[in-house]
Tab-separated table of C-alpha atoms and ligand atoms in Angstrom:
chain	number	residue	atom	x	y	z
A	240	MET	CA	0.000	0.000	0.000
A	241	SER	CA	1.450	3.357	-1.003
A	242	LYS	CA	0.913	6.121	1.529
A	243	LEU	CA	1.068	9.887	1.541
A	244	VAL	CA	0.911	12.288	4.471
A	245	ARG	CA	0.754	16.065	4.640
A	246	MET	CA	1.824	17.860	7.814
A	247	ILE	CA	2.091	21.432	9.016
A	248	SER	CA	4.437	22.865	11.620
A	249	THR	CA	2.515	23.959	14.709
A	250	ASP	CA	4.082	27.434	14.381
A	251	GLY	CA	2.415	27.678	10.953
A	252	THR	CA	5.617	28.412	9.033
A	253	LEU	CA	5.812	25.416	6.703
A	254	THR	CA	4.164	22.323	5.321
A	255	VAL	CA	5.733	19.012	4.469
A	256	ILE	CA	4.327	16.209	2.374
A	257	ALA	CA	5.939	12.785	2.296
A	258	ALA	CA	5.103	9.650	0.379
A	259	ASP	CA	5.973	6.001	0.200
A	260	THR	CA	5.206	5.156	-3.434
A	261	THR	CA	6.872	1.738	-3.540
A	262	GLU	CA	3.718	-0.052	-4.690
A	263	ILE	CA	2.840	2.603	-7.260
A	264	ILE	CA	6.283	2.437	-8.838
A	265	SER	CA	6.238	-1.379	-8.732
A	266	GLU	CA	2.962	-1.316	-10.641
A	267	MET	CA	4.433	1.169	-13.132
A	268	GLN	CA	7.433	-1.132	-13.628
A	269	ARG	CA	5.148	-4.135	-14.165
A	270	ILE	CA	3.133	-2.277	-16.815
A	271	HIS	CA	5.936	-0.578	-18.713
A	272	MET	CA	8.707	-3.153	-18.143
A	273	THR	CA	11.121	-0.288	-17.552
A	274	SER	CA	14.848	-0.923	-17.166
A	275	ARG	CA	16.482	0.094	-13.872
A	276	VAL	CA	17.403	3.659	-14.749
A	277	THR	CA	14.063	4.440	-16.409
A	278	SER	CA	12.261	2.985	-13.367
A	279	ALA	CA	14.225	5.445	-11.242
A	280	ALA	CA	13.520	8.369	-13.574
A	281	LEU	CA	9.801	7.767	-14.114
A	282	GLY	CA	9.459	6.629	-10.499
A	283	ARG	CA	10.800	9.956	-9.247
A	284	LEU	CA	8.544	11.921	-11.596
A	285	LEU	CA	5.467	9.899	-10.570
A	286	THR	CA	6.300	10.366	-6.891
A	287	ALA	CA	6.616	14.134	-7.358
A	288	ALA	CA	3.349	14.243	-9.331
A	289	SER	CA	1.538	12.267	-6.642
A	290	MET	CA	2.652	14.656	-3.890
A	291	MET	CA	1.927	17.765	-5.985
A	292	GLY	CA	-1.460	16.385	-7.045
A	293	ALA	CA	-2.544	15.513	-3.524
A	294	VAL	CA	-2.574	19.187	-2.503
A	295	LEU	CA	-4.799	20.334	-5.386
A	296	LYS	CA	-8.232	21.523	-4.443
A	297	GLY	CA	-11.283	20.552	-6.452
A	298	LYS	CA	-12.527	17.050	-7.153
A	299	ASP	CA	-11.690	16.922	-10.857
A	300	SER	CA	-8.398	18.803	-10.767
A	301	SER	CA	-5.228	17.164	-12.036
A	302	ILE	CA	-1.572	17.910	-12.559
A	303	THR	CA	0.680	16.798	-15.414
A	304	LEU	CA	4.472	16.835	-15.229
A	305	ARG	CA	6.347	16.442	-18.477
A	306	ILE	CA	10.116	16.427	-18.685
A	307	ASN	CA	12.008	16.253	-21.936
A	308	GLY	CA	15.767	16.636	-21.769
A	309	GLU	CA	16.766	15.035	-25.078
A	310	GLY	CA	18.240	12.055	-23.212
A	311	PRO	CA	17.944	8.411	-24.342
A	312	ALA	CA	14.750	7.904	-22.279
A	313	GLY	CA	12.917	10.531	-24.349
A	314	SER	CA	10.108	12.443	-22.732
A	315	LEU	CA	8.558	11.314	-19.470
A	316	ILE	CA	5.036	12.143	-18.377
A	317	ALA	CA	3.318	11.763	-15.022
A	318	VAL	CA	-0.279	12.707	-14.288
A	319	SER	CA	-1.897	12.866	-10.857
A	320	ASP	CA	-5.415	13.485	-9.644
A	321	ASN	CA	-6.145	15.459	-6.471
A	322	GLU	CA	-5.806	12.353	-4.287
A	323	GLY	CA	-2.318	11.575	-5.518
A	324	ASN	CA	-3.398	8.716	-7.790
A	325	VAL	CA	-0.924	8.700	-10.676
A	326	ARG	CA	-0.238	7.295	-14.099
A	327	GLY	CA	2.663	7.904	-16.426
A	328	TYR	CA	4.842	6.742	-19.245
A	329	VAL	CA	8.263	7.146	-20.717
A	330	ALA	CA	8.949	7.252	-24.465
A	331	ASN	CA	11.772	4.687	-24.265
A	332	PRO	CA	11.199	2.386	-21.283
A	333	ILE	CA	14.404	0.436	-21.805
A	334	VAL	CA	17.603	2.432	-21.460
A	335	HIS	CA	20.929	0.913	-20.505
A	336	ILE	CA	23.636	3.395	-19.565
A	337	PRO	CA	26.547	3.132	-17.108
A	338	LEU	CA	26.136	4.174	-13.464
A	339	ASN	CA	27.072	7.793	-12.720
A	340	ASP	CA	30.307	8.839	-10.992
A	341	LYS	CA	28.679	8.257	-7.573
A	342	GLY	CA	27.934	4.650	-8.551
A	343	LYS	CA	24.189	5.389	-8.729
A	344	LEU	CA	21.627	4.915	-11.505
A	345	ASP	CA	22.281	7.811	-13.872
A	346	VAL	CA	18.820	9.409	-13.977
A	347	ALA	CA	20.188	12.690	-15.347
A	348	GLY	CA	21.972	10.742	-18.085
A	349	ALA	CA	18.729	8.984	-19.079
A	350	VAL	CA	16.559	12.111	-18.917
A	351	GLY	CA	19.089	14.550	-20.379
A	352	LYS	CA	19.645	18.158	-19.410
A	353	ASP	CA	18.841	19.930	-22.623
A	354	GLY	CA	15.165	20.754	-22.406
A	355	THR	CA	12.295	21.703	-20.166
A	356	LEU	CA	10.110	20.629	-17.285
A	357	THR	CA	6.502	21.563	-17.924
A	358	VAL	CA	3.868	21.578	-15.202
A	359	MET	CA	0.230	21.763	-16.233
A	360	LYS	CA	-2.436	22.178	-13.578
A	361	ASP	CA	-6.006	21.611	-14.625
A	362	LEU	CA	-8.104	23.088	-11.844
A	363	GLY	CA	-11.378	22.751	-13.686
A	364	MET	CA	-11.216	26.342	-14.943
A	365	LYS	CA	-11.438	27.270	-18.605
A	366	GLU	CA	-7.683	27.391	-19.130
A	367	PRO	CA	-5.170	25.164	-17.383
A	368	TYR	CA	-2.245	26.774	-15.585
A	369	ILE	CA	1.022	26.027	-17.376
A	370	GLY	CA	4.511	26.672	-15.975
A	371	GLN	CA	7.694	25.779	-17.778
A	372	ILE	CA	11.323	25.943	-16.668
A	373	PRO	CA	14.610	24.861	-18.222
A	374	ILE	CA	15.896	21.583	-16.783
A	375	VAL	CA	18.411	22.249	-14.011
A	376	SER	CA	20.018	18.847	-13.505
A	377	GLY	CA	17.748	16.174	-14.993
A	378	GLU	CA	17.803	14.428	-11.599
A	379	ILE	CA	14.163	15.568	-11.226
A	380	ALA	CA	14.110	16.599	-7.529
A	381	GLU	CA	16.248	19.672	-8.274
A	382	ASP	CA	14.102	20.421	-11.282
A	383	ILE	CA	10.934	20.323	-9.169
A	384	THR	CA	12.577	22.624	-6.590
A	385	SER	CA	13.508	25.039	-9.363
A	386	TYR	CA	9.986	24.927	-10.777
A	387	PHE	CA	8.532	25.980	-7.418
A	388	ALA	CA	11.112	28.739	-6.964
A	389	VAL	CA	10.787	30.168	-10.475
A	390	SER	CA	7.149	29.602	-11.418
A	391	GLU	CA	5.388	29.706	-8.049
A	392	GLN	CA	7.880	31.693	-5.939
A	393	ILE	CA	7.644	29.134	-3.135
A	394	PRO	CA	10.864	28.230	-1.308
A	395	THR	CA	10.893	24.440	-1.520
A	396	VAL	CA	13.041	21.485	-0.587
A	397	CYS	CA	12.293	18.367	-2.631
A	398	ALA	CA	13.860	14.914	-2.341
A	399	LEU	CA	12.887	11.868	-4.371
A	400	GLY	CA	14.273	8.361	-4.425
A	401	VAL	CA	13.709	5.016	-6.109
A	402	LEU	CA	15.812	1.994	-5.176
A	403	VAL	CA	15.758	-0.680	-7.868
A	404	ASN	CA	16.790	-4.276	-7.215
A	405	ARG	CA	19.141	-6.177	-9.527
A	406	ASP	CA	16.182	-8.124	-10.955
A	407	ASN	CA	14.476	-4.820	-11.939
A	408	SER	CA	11.883	-5.042	-9.147
A	409	ILE	CA	11.422	-1.938	-6.989
A	410	ALA	CA	12.896	-2.150	-3.477
A	411	VAL	CA	11.537	1.179	-2.204
A	412	ALA	CA	10.332	4.478	-3.653
A	413	GLY	CA	9.179	7.746	-2.172
A	414	GLY	CA	9.975	11.345	-1.456
A	415	PHE	CA	9.162	14.510	0.425
A	416	ILE	CA	8.469	18.152	-0.371
A	417	ILE	CA	8.955	20.871	2.263
A	418	GLN	CA	7.460	24.274	1.481
A	419	LEU	CA	7.624	27.535	3.379
A	420	LEU	CA	4.311	29.259	3.960
A	421	PRO	CA	3.913	33.039	3.507
A	422	THR	CA	3.892	33.171	7.318
A	423	ALA	CA	7.451	31.810	7.471
A	424	LEU	CA	9.790	33.691	9.795
A	425	GLU	CA	13.130	35.083	8.770
A	426	ASP	CA	15.026	32.200	10.293
A	427	THR	CA	12.657	29.420	9.174
A	428	ILE	CA	14.712	28.638	6.062
A	429	ASP	CA	17.910	28.517	8.146
A	430	GLN	CA	16.222	26.147	10.571
A	431	VAL	CA	15.110	23.921	7.671
A	432	GLU	CA	18.597	23.935	6.177
A	433	GLU	CA	20.064	23.011	9.548
A	434	CYS	CA	17.556	20.140	9.845
A	435	ILE	CA	18.224	18.613	6.428
A	436	LYS	CA	21.999	18.675	6.832
A	437	GLY	CA	23.143	15.081	6.996
A	438	ILE	CA	19.713	13.446	6.866
A	439	PRO	CA	19.657	9.956	5.342
A	440	SER	CA	18.464	9.578	1.737
A	441	VAL	CA	14.775	8.915	1.101
A	442	THR	CA	15.516	5.355	-0.001
A	443	GLN	CA	17.598	4.750	3.141
A	444	MET	CA	14.773	5.985	5.395
A	445	LEU	CA	12.216	3.820	3.585
A	446	ALA	CA	14.536	0.806	3.589
A	447	ASP	CA	14.872	1.312	7.361
A	448	GLY	CA	11.108	0.862	7.614
A	449	MET	CA	10.137	4.498	8.157
A	450	THR	CA	6.598	5.551	7.283
A	451	PRO	CA	5.975	8.876	5.479
A	452	GLU	CA	5.061	10.349	8.884
A	453	ASP	CA	8.331	9.115	10.384
A	454	MET	CA	10.174	10.710	7.459
A	455	CYS	CA	8.562	14.104	8.117
A	456	HIS	CA	9.632	14.006	11.762
A	457	ARG	CA	13.130	12.787	10.877
A	458	VAL	CA	13.660	15.426	8.166
A	459	LEU	CA	12.263	18.323	10.228
A	460	SER	CA	13.498	17.131	13.604
A	461	THR	CA	13.449	20.538	15.331
A	462	PHE	CA	9.898	21.442	14.220
A	463	ASP	CA	6.693	20.387	15.948
A	464	LEU	CA	4.467	18.879	13.265
A	465	GLU	CA	0.845	17.882	13.084
A	466	VAL	CA	-0.957	15.855	10.443
A	467	LEU	CA	-3.174	17.762	7.999
A	468	ASP	CA	-4.306	14.784	5.965
A	469	THR	CA	-3.305	11.385	4.660
A	470	SER	CA	-4.186	9.407	1.561
A	471	VAL	CA	-3.528	6.029	0.009
A	472	PRO	CA	-2.661	6.767	-3.614
A	473	GLU	CA	-2.512	4.154	-6.363
A	474	TYR	CA	-1.278	3.731	-9.900
A	475	LYS	CA	-4.564	4.437	-11.595
A	476	CYS	CA	-5.546	5.111	-15.190
A	477	ASN	CA	-8.816	6.719	-16.195
A	478	CYS	CA	-8.959	5.428	-19.755
A	479	SER	CA	-12.095	3.898	-21.239
A	480	LYS	CA	-13.374	2.797	-24.620
A	481	GLU	CA	-15.452	5.969	-24.682
A	482	ARG	CA	-12.345	8.145	-24.322
A	483	PHE	CA	-10.619	6.344	-27.172
A	484	THR	CA	-13.752	6.667	-29.280
A	485	LYS	CA	-13.498	10.440	-28.894
A	486	GLY	CA	-9.843	10.226	-29.892
A	487	LEU	CA	-10.678	8.224	-33.007
A	488	LEU	CA	-13.214	10.853	-34.071
A	489	THR	CA	-10.405	13.402	-34.293
A	490	LEU	CA	-8.773	11.331	-37.049
A	491	GLY	CA	-11.421	12.445	-39.566
A	492	LYS	CA	-13.820	10.622	-41.845
A	493	ASP	CA	-11.419	9.464	-44.562
A	494	GLU	CA	-8.960	7.959	-42.136
A	495	LEU	CA	-11.763	6.158	-40.285
A	496	LEU	CA	-13.293	4.735	-43.493
A	497	ASP	CA	-9.837	3.492	-44.374
A	498	MET	CA	-9.485	1.878	-40.948
A	499	ALA	CA	-12.865	0.165	-41.389
A	500	ASN	CA	-11.176	-2.055	-43.998
A	501	ASP	CA	-9.018	-3.616	-41.294
A	502	PRO	CA	-10.468	-6.763	-39.683
A	503	VAL	CA	-10.053	-5.121	-36.283
A	504	THR	CA	-8.676	-1.807	-35.012
A	505	GLU	CA	-6.798	-2.000	-31.750
A	506	VAL	CA	-5.738	1.033	-29.756
A	507	LYS	CA	-3.520	0.820	-26.730
A	508	CYS	CA	-3.443	3.156	-23.725
A	509	HIS	CA	0.071	4.561	-23.206
A	510	PHE	CA	-0.472	4.846	-19.482
A	511	CYS	CA	-1.763	1.400	-18.515
A	512	ASP	CA	-1.257	-0.760	-21.616
A	513	MET	CA	-4.982	-1.570	-21.789
A	514	LYS	CA	-6.050	-2.485	-25.322
A	515	TYR	CA	-9.366	-1.454	-26.803
A	516	ARG	CA	-10.750	-3.184	-29.897
A	517	PHE	CA	-13.061	-1.663	-32.479
A	518	THR	CA	-14.813	-3.772	-35.156
A	519	PRO	CA	-15.077	-2.500	-38.759
A	520	ASP	CA	-18.771	-1.897	-38.025
A	521	GLU	CA	-18.000	0.315	-35.020
A	522	ILE	CA	-15.417	2.266	-37.021
A	523	ARG	CA	-17.858	2.775	-39.900
A	524	LYS	CA	-20.529	4.060	-37.501
A	525	LEU	CA	-18.015	6.544	-36.093
A	526	ALA	CA	-17.147	7.736	-39.613
A	527	GLU	CA	-20.841	8.324	-40.284
A	528	LYS	CA	-21.040	10.625	-37.271
A	529	ILE	CA	-18.586	13.064	-38.801
B	64	ZN	ZN1	-5.203	3.536	-19.487
């Protein structure tokens, strides 16, 4: 069970959200058959999306993170609803590159550094909010921090981690995001920086059996924290045959009539690998609607 918790300091100066997304990232790996480094890259992006989505207000709101750094993985996309339920995909799920100079999976090498991180928030208004920043490191956590600083002017500390076993299964995955509130005091940021000096990595904390709540207390050890809310997010896709039918309609009449000659038309969801089949009769009926 993946778990997410959001806490606030009792002095009202900051919030922290932490997540254990091990099961979500395991499910992602099962669906997309990602190699180790792409599991780490997409796993970090999905974890960030889940935490950023969980704070959105409004039942039908969603957030989409897209990072494209011209690396061998191609673009990566993660979408979350307002409960932190996520789905995502990576253009090239199988990337094999050497470990980086720290002996870790080279996420920045897979993602690339020459491109942008785009954040799209659909809050159910007419126009979605779109923020875009140049990629800072391609390691994703730094890029998320930069997004918050540049696009939302919120001082943020973000850490993300995915530990992948030799057999490609996911050992642990999770992260945290600390954000100062407008009520932050002058020394709040110093206090946060003091706290996070020398803390263990996210994967180390999770491997040690810490819950997201434990992580919040460990990371912000000198703050008094109280729980705002918790959720149990999942890897969840919202695709349906109806959605794909709408997509097919955008192809136009000629294309559809052409497709009706095929014995069967199969479309596959990028996010969950679900396949939807349309008979020539169904395709012809769609063409007639146009
Ligand atoms: Zn789907």
